[in-house]
Amino acid sequence: MKILVTGAAGFIGMHTSERLLARGDEVVGLDNLNDYYDPGLKESRLARLRLHPAFRFVKLDVADRPGVERLFAAEKFERVIHLAAQAGVRYSIQNPHAYVDSNLVGFVNILEGCRHHQVQHLVYASSSSVYGGNTKMPFSEHDSVDHPVSLYAATKKANELMAHTYSHLYALPTTGLRFFTVYGPWGRPDMALFLFTKAILEGRPIDVFNHGKMKRDFTYVDDIVEGVIRTVDHVAAPDPAFSSDQPDPGRSHAPFRVFNIGNHHPVELMAFIEAIESALGIKATKNFLPMQDGDVPATYADTRELNAWTGFAPATSVGDGVGRFVAWYRAYYGG
Ligand SMILES: NC(=O)c1ccc[n+]([C@@H]2O[C@H](COP(=O)([O-])OP(=O)(O)OC[C@H]3O[C@@H](n4cnc5c(N)ncnc54)[C@H](O)[C@@H]3O)[C@@H](O)[C@H]2O)c1
């Protein structure tokens, strides 16, 4: 298939593109290579993708409306995997406009491109952060997600609502994937695993928020990619069980689906830090701090819907996954 992957120079985008290329798909990778974190890391990821003859790179901002229109008209994609976004919960408190431009304006440009150029299926990244302040665990697609606690989360929830509208109005099949704290080789420098590994190797203390009383459903990137590929291949369809009299947030009359992709196995932050210490063979000095604005104390994915739809559920243990990240980090940065 000919597939557009947006955010291809990003962490999940690179891994997803590699898997598609390995199975013989043609991939057009789009990214604006912004400097939210080191663009050199994005260039290195792209260099790996450029080794494949079936990969082409387009440097473009998804918020560039005429540019996105031209791209869709020229390329005629069969499927679109939309991962480009301004990520990060904390940055959305200081830089709200970056989220409106990339995540809202950019998203409607992608929807319009899909609508006007007969794309068979749009799969896009949502986030576990849509569950906001919910405390009912595990988080289920059938729960209400109307109480976000950061603008980042609100833009991801908005993406799901915008996608639903296009699925309803134009019969565009859309699948939103709520990723739960993704980690692994080539990971993001603004996320805990990268920050902790770097600080420990440099002999600096690590910042441990909410005094370590946090739980995350850490999900290994290969499991995320498996979930992405399986959902791309299984085109969203109307749900016959949907009732407009009693609308279930996880169902629809339209060809619209949302799925959690998480490990279904939340891990205490302190246990995660121990896994990093053990992979590095170095004890961390911990700087215990209060909870950060926009953050939530726990995440936990119910993965029954994903499993029923694709036959897959993530299962990589934190011990294995952290070990593979640390091996990559040392090979890439030295230390
Ligand atoms: N990593 C996680 O734990 C996680 C969790 C939940 C959801 N997500 C979502 O998954 C997707 C991929 O995340 P990631 O961790 O790979 O992040 P990432 O920042 O590594 O990748 C995103 C890529 O998109 C590009 N991009 C950003 N804004 C753009 C724009 N306006 N136009 C074109 N390109 C743009 C960036 O340059 C980057 O390369 C994002 O939508 C993110 O919100 C990630």
Coordinates of C-alpha atoms and ligand atoms in Angstrom, one line a residue:
M1 CA 0.0 0.0 0.0
K2 CA 1.0 3.6 -0.4
I3 CA 0.9 5.1 3.1
L4 CA 1.4 8.6 4.5
V5 CA 3.1 8.6 7.9
T6 CA 3.1 12.1 9.5
G7 CA 5.6 12.7 12.2
A8 CA 7.9 10.1 10.5
A9 CA 11.1 11.7 12.0
G10 CA 9.5 11.3 15.5
F11 CA 10.0 8.4 17.9
I12 CA 6.8 6.4 17.1
G13 CA 6.8 7.6 13.5
M14 CA 10.2 6.2 12.7
H15 CA 9.5 2.8 14.2
T16 CA 6.1 2.6 12.5
S17 CA 7.6 3.6 9.1
E18 CA 10.3 0.9 9.5
R19 CA 7.8 -1.8 10.1
L20 CA 5.7 -0.7 7.1
L21 CA 8.8 -0.6 4.8
A22 CA 10.0 -4.0 6.1
R23 CA 6.7 -5.6 5.0
G24 CA 6.8 -4.0 1.6
D25 CA 4.6 -0.9 1.8
E26 CA 5.5 2.4 0.1
V27 CA 5.9 5.1 2.8
V28 CA 5.8 8.9 2.3
G29 CA 7.1 10.3 5.6
L30 CA 6.1 13.9 6.5
D31 CA 7.7 16.0 9.3
N32 CA 8.5 19.6 9.9
L33 CA 11.6 18.7 12.0
N34 CA 10.8 21.3 14.6
D35 CA 13.2 22.0 17.5
Y36 CA 10.9 21.1 20.4
Y37 CA 13.7 18.6 21.1
D38 CA 17.1 18.1 19.3
P39 CA 16.4 18.0 15.6
G40 CA 19.7 16.1 15.2
L41 CA 18.0 13.1 16.7
K42 CA 15.1 13.5 14.2
E43 CA 17.7 13.6 11.4
S44 CA 19.3 10.4 12.6
R45 CA 16.0 8.6 12.6
L46 CA 15.3 9.9 9.1
A47 CA 18.8 8.7 8.0
R48 CA 17.7 5.1 8.9
L49 CA 14.4 5.4 6.9
R50 CA 16.2 6.8 3.9
L51 CA 18.1 3.5 3.6
H52 CA 14.9 2.0 2.2
P53 CA 14.2 2.7 -1.5
A54 CA 10.4 2.7 -0.8
F55 CA 10.7 5.7 1.6
R56 CA 10.4 9.3 0.6
F57 CA 10.6 12.3 2.9
V58 CA 8.5 15.5 2.7
K59 CA 9.4 18.4 4.9
L60 CA 6.1 20.1 5.6
D61 CA 4.1 21.5 8.5
V62 CA 0.7 19.9 8.9
A63 CA -0.6 23.4 9.7
D64 CA 0.4 24.5 6.2
R65 CA -3.1 24.2 4.6
P66 CA -2.1 24.7 0.9
G67 CA 1.0 22.5 1.3
V68 CA -1.1 19.7 2.8
E69 CA -3.7 20.1 0.1
R70 CA -1.0 19.9 -2.7
L71 CA 0.5 16.8 -1.1
F72 CA -2.7 14.8 -0.9
A73 CA -3.7 15.8 -4.5
A74 CA -0.3 14.8 -5.9
E75 CA 0.2 11.5 -4.0
K76 CA -3.2 9.7 -3.7
F77 CA -2.5 7.9 -0.5
E78 CA -4.4 4.7 0.3
R79 CA -4.0 5.0 4.0
V80 CA -2.8 7.7 6.4
I81 CA -1.1 7.3 9.8
H82 CA -1.2 10.6 11.5
L83 CA 1.3 10.9 14.3
A84 CA 2.6 14.4 13.9
A85 CA 1.6 16.5 16.8
Q86 CA 2.9 18.8 19.5
A87 CA 3.4 16.2 22.2
G88 CA 4.1 16.7 25.9
V89 CA 1.7 17.6 28.8
R90 CA 4.0 20.1 30.6
Y91 CA 5.0 22.2 27.5
S92 CA 1.3 22.8 26.8
I93 CA 1.1 24.9 29.9
Q94 CA 3.8 27.3 28.7
N95 CA 3.1 27.1 24.9
P96 CA -0.7 26.6 24.3
H97 CA -0.6 28.0 20.7
A98 CA 1.8 25.3 19.5
Y99 CA -0.9 22.8 20.4
V100 CA -3.6 24.7 18.6
D101 CA -1.5 25.0 15.4
S102 CA -0.2 21.5 15.1
N103 CA -2.9 19.5 16.8
L104 CA -6.1 21.3 15.8
V105 CA -5.3 23.2 12.6
G106 CA -3.0 20.4 11.5
F107 CA -5.6 17.8 12.2
V108 CA -8.4 19.4 10.2
N109 CA -5.9 19.7 7.3
I110 CA -5.3 16.0 7.4
L111 CA -9.0 15.2 7.7
E112 CA -9.7 17.4 4.6
G113 CA -6.9 15.7 2.7
C114 CA -8.4 12.3 3.5
R115 CA -11.9 13.4 2.7
H116 CA -11.1 14.9 -0.7
H117 CA -8.7 12.2 -1.9
Q118 CA -10.5 9.0 -1.1
V119 CA -8.2 7.8 1.6
Q120 CA -9.5 4.4 2.7
H121 CA -8.6 4.7 6.4
L122 CA -7.1 7.4 8.7
V123 CA -5.4 6.1 11.8
Y124 CA -4.3 8.8 14.2
A125 CA -2.6 9.2 17.6
S126 CA -4.7 10.1 20.6
S127 CA -3.4 9.7 24.1
S128 CA -4.1 8.2 27.5
S129 CA -4.2 11.8 28.7
V130 CA -7.8 12.1 27.4
Y131 CA -8.8 10.1 30.6
G132 CA -7.8 13.3 32.6
G133 CA -8.8 13.2 36.2
N134 CA -10.7 9.8 35.9
T135 CA -9.8 7.5 38.8
K136 CA -11.8 4.4 37.8
M137 CA -9.2 1.9 36.7
P138 CA -8.4 0.4 34.3
F139 CA -9.3 3.2 31.8
S140 CA -11.9 1.9 29.3
E141 CA -13.0 3.3 25.9
H142 CA -16.5 3.1 27.3
D143 CA -15.7 5.7 30.1
S144 CA -16.5 9.3 29.7
V145 CA -13.5 11.4 28.8
D146 CA -14.9 14.9 29.2
H147 CA -12.6 16.1 32.0
P148 CA -9.1 16.8 30.6
V149 CA -6.5 18.3 32.9
S150 CA -4.2 19.8 30.2
L151 CA -4.6 21.6 26.9
Y152 CA -2.6 18.7 25.3
A153 CA -5.3 16.3 26.4
A154 CA -8.0 18.6 25.3
T155 CA -6.5 18.7 21.7
K156 CA -6.3 14.9 21.6
K157 CA -9.9 14.6 22.7
A158 CA -10.8 17.3 20.2
N159 CA -9.1 15.1 17.5
E160 CA -11.4 12.2 18.3
L161 CA -14.5 14.5 18.1
M162 CA -13.3 16.0 14.8
A163 CA -12.6 12.5 13.4
H164 CA -16.1 11.3 14.4
T165 CA -17.6 14.2 12.5
Y166 CA -15.8 13.2 9.3
S167 CA -16.6 9.5 9.8
H168 CA -20.3 10.5 10.1
L169 CA -20.5 13.2 7.4
Y170 CA -18.2 11.7 4.7
A171 CA -18.1 8.0 5.7
L172 CA -14.3 8.4 6.2
P173 CA -13.1 5.4 8.3
T174 CA -11.1 6.7 11.2
T175 CA -9.4 4.9 14.1
G176 CA -7.9 6.9 17.1
L177 CA -5.3 5.2 19.2
R178 CA -4.9 6.2 22.8
F179 CA -1.2 5.5 23.4
F180 CA -0.1 4.9 27.1
T181 CA 3.4 6.3 28.0
V182 CA 5.5 4.9 25.1
Y183 CA 9.2 4.1 25.7
G184 CA 12.0 2.3 23.9
P185 CA 15.1 2.9 21.7
W186 CA 15.2 6.2 19.8
G187 CA 12.8 7.6 22.5
R188 CA 11.9 11.2 23.2
P189 CA 14.5 13.3 25.1
D190 CA 11.7 15.1 27.0
M191 CA 10.3 11.9 28.6
A192 CA 11.3 10.3 31.9
L193 CA 13.3 7.4 30.7
F194 CA 15.5 9.5 28.5
L195 CA 15.9 12.3 31.1
F196 CA 16.6 9.8 34.0
T197 CA 19.2 7.8 31.9
K198 CA 21.0 10.9 30.8
A199 CA 21.1 12.4 34.3
I200 CA 22.3 9.2 36.0
L201 CA 25.1 8.8 33.4
E202 CA 26.1 12.4 33.9
G203 CA 26.1 12.0 37.7
R204 CA 23.2 14.5 38.2
P205 CA 20.2 13.9 40.5
I206 CA 16.9 12.9 38.9
D207 CA 13.6 14.9 39.5
V208 CA 11.0 12.5 40.9
F209 CA 7.6 14.1 40.9
N210 CA 4.7 13.5 43.3
H211 CA 7.4 12.1 45.6
G212 CA 7.5 9.0 43.5
K213 CA 3.8 8.1 44.2
M214 CA 2.9 7.7 40.5
K215 CA 1.9 4.7 38.4
R216 CA 2.2 4.5 34.6
D217 CA 1.2 1.9 32.1
F218 CA 4.6 2.0 30.4
T219 CA 4.2 0.6 26.9
Y220 CA 7.1 -0.6 24.8
V221 CA 7.3 1.0 21.3
D222 CA 7.3 -2.3 19.4
D223 CA 4.0 -3.2 21.0
I224 CA 2.6 0.3 20.0
V225 CA 3.8 -0.3 16.4
E226 CA 2.1 -3.7 16.3
G227 CA -1.1 -2.2 17.5
V228 CA -0.8 0.6 14.9
I229 CA -0.2 -1.8 12.0
R230 CA -3.0 -4.1 13.0
T231 CA -5.5 -1.3 13.2
V232 CA -4.3 0.2 9.9
D233 CA -5.1 -3.1 8.3
H234 CA -8.5 -3.5 10.0
V235 CA -10.5 -0.6 8.5
A236 CA -12.9 1.0 11.0
A237 CA -16.6 0.1 10.4
P238 CA -19.9 1.2 12.0
D239 CA -20.6 -0.6 15.3
P240 CA -23.9 -2.5 15.1
A241 CA -24.2 -2.5 18.9
F242 CA -24.3 1.4 19.0
S243 CA -27.6 2.8 20.3
S244 CA -28.3 6.6 19.9
D245 CA -30.8 6.2 22.8
Q246 CA -28.0 5.3 25.2
P247 CA -24.8 6.5 23.4
D248 CA -21.8 4.6 24.6
P249 CA -18.6 6.8 24.3
G250 CA -16.7 3.8 22.9
R251 CA -19.1 3.0 20.1
S252 CA -20.6 4.8 17.0
H253 CA -23.0 4.4 14.1
A254 CA -20.2 5.9 11.9
P255 CA -17.0 4.1 10.7
F256 CA -15.2 5.5 13.8
R257 CA -13.2 3.6 16.4
V258 CA -11.0 4.5 19.4
F259 CA -8.7 2.0 21.1
N260 CA -6.4 2.0 24.1
I261 CA -2.9 0.7 23.4
G262 CA -1.3 0.2 26.8
N263 CA 0.5 -2.6 28.6
H264 CA -2.4 -3.3 30.9
H265 CA 0.2 -3.6 33.7
P266 CA 0.8 -0.3 35.6
V267 CA 4.3 0.0 37.2
E268 CA 5.2 2.2 40.2
L269 CA 7.5 5.1 39.2
M270 CA 10.0 3.9 41.8
A271 CA 10.1 0.4 40.3
F272 CA 10.6 1.9 36.9
I273 CA 13.6 3.9 38.3
E274 CA 15.0 0.6 39.8
A275 CA 14.8 -1.0 36.3
I276 CA 16.8 1.9 34.9
E277 CA 19.4 1.7 37.8
S278 CA 19.7 -2.0 37.3
A279 CA 20.2 -1.7 33.4
L280 CA 22.8 1.0 34.0
G281 CA 24.4 -0.6 37.1
I282 CA 24.3 2.8 38.8
K283 CA 22.2 4.1 41.7
A284 CA 20.3 7.4 41.0
T285 CA 20.4 10.4 43.4
K286 CA 16.7 11.3 43.7
N287 CA 15.3 14.8 44.1
F288 CA 11.7 14.3 45.3
L289 CA 9.3 17.0 44.2
P290 CA 5.5 17.7 44.3
M291 CA 3.1 16.8 41.5
Q292 CA 3.4 18.9 38.3
D293 CA 0.4 20.8 36.9
G294 CA -1.5 18.9 34.2
D295 CA -0.1 15.6 35.4
V296 CA -2.1 12.6 36.7
P297 CA -1.1 10.1 39.4
A298 CA -1.9 6.9 37.5
T299 CA -2.7 5.4 34.1
Y300 CA -3.9 1.9 33.4
A301 CA -5.2 0.7 30.0
D302 CA -8.1 -1.7 29.5
T303 CA -7.0 -3.5 26.3
R304 CA -10.0 -5.8 25.8
E305 CA -11.4 -3.8 22.9
L306 CA -8.0 -3.7 21.1
N307 CA -7.6 -7.4 21.6
A308 CA -11.1 -8.2 20.3
W309 CA -10.5 -6.1 17.2
T310 CA -6.9 -7.1 16.4
G311 CA -6.1 -10.2 18.4
F312 CA -3.2 -8.3 20.0
A313 CA -2.4 -7.0 23.4
P314 CA 1.0 -5.4 24.4
A315 CA 3.1 -7.5 26.8
T316 CA 6.7 -6.4 26.9
S317 CA 7.9 -6.2 30.5
V318 CA 9.5 -3.0 31.8
G319 CA 12.7 -4.9 32.6
D320 CA 13.1 -6.0 29.0
G321 CA 12.1 -2.7 27.4
V322 CA 14.2 -0.5 29.7
G323 CA 17.2 -2.8 29.0
R324 CA 16.8 -2.3 25.3
F325 CA 16.5 1.5 25.7
V326 CA 19.6 1.7 27.8
A327 CA 21.6 -0.4 25.3
W328 CA 20.5 1.9 22.4
Y329 CA 21.3 5.0 24.5
R330 CA 24.8 3.9 25.3
A331 CA 25.4 2.9 21.7
Y332 CA 24.1 6.2 20.3
Y333 CA 25.5 8.7 22.9
G334 CA 28.3 6.7 24.4
G335 CA 28.6 6.3 28.2
Ligands
LIG1 N1 5.3 8.9 23.2 C1 4.2 8.8 24.0 O1 4.3 8.4 25.2 C2 2.9 9.2 23.5 C3 1.8 9.0 24.3 C4 0.5 9.4 23.9 C5 0.4 9.9 22.6 N2 1.5 10.2 21.8 C6 1.2 10.8 20.5 O2 1.9 9.9 19.5 C7 2.3 10.8 18.5 C8 3.8 10.5 18.2 O3 4.5 10.8 19.4 P1 6.1 10.7 19.6 O4 6.3 10.3 21.0 O5 6.6 9.9 18.5 O6 6.5 12.2 19.5 P2 7.7 12.9 18.6 O7 7.6 14.4 19.1 O8 8.9 12.2 18.7 O9 7.1 12.8 17.2 C9 6.2 13.8 16.6 C10 6.9 14.2 15.3 O10 5.9 15.1 14.7 C11 6.6 16.2 14.2 N3 5.7 17.4 14.2 C12 5.3 18.1 15.3 N4 4.5 19.1 14.9 C13 4.4 19.0 13.5 C14 3.8 19.8 12.5 N5 3.0 20.8 12.9 N6 3.9 19.5 11.2 C15 4.7 18.4 10.9 N7 5.4 17.7 11.8 C16 5.2 17.9 13.1 C17 7.8 16.4 15.1 O11 8.9 17.1 14.5 C18 8.2 15.0 15.5 O12 9.2 14.5 14.7 C19 2.0 12.2 18.8 O13 0.8 12.5 18.2 C20 1.8 12.1 20.3 O14 1.0 13.1 20.8 C21 2.7 9.8 22.2

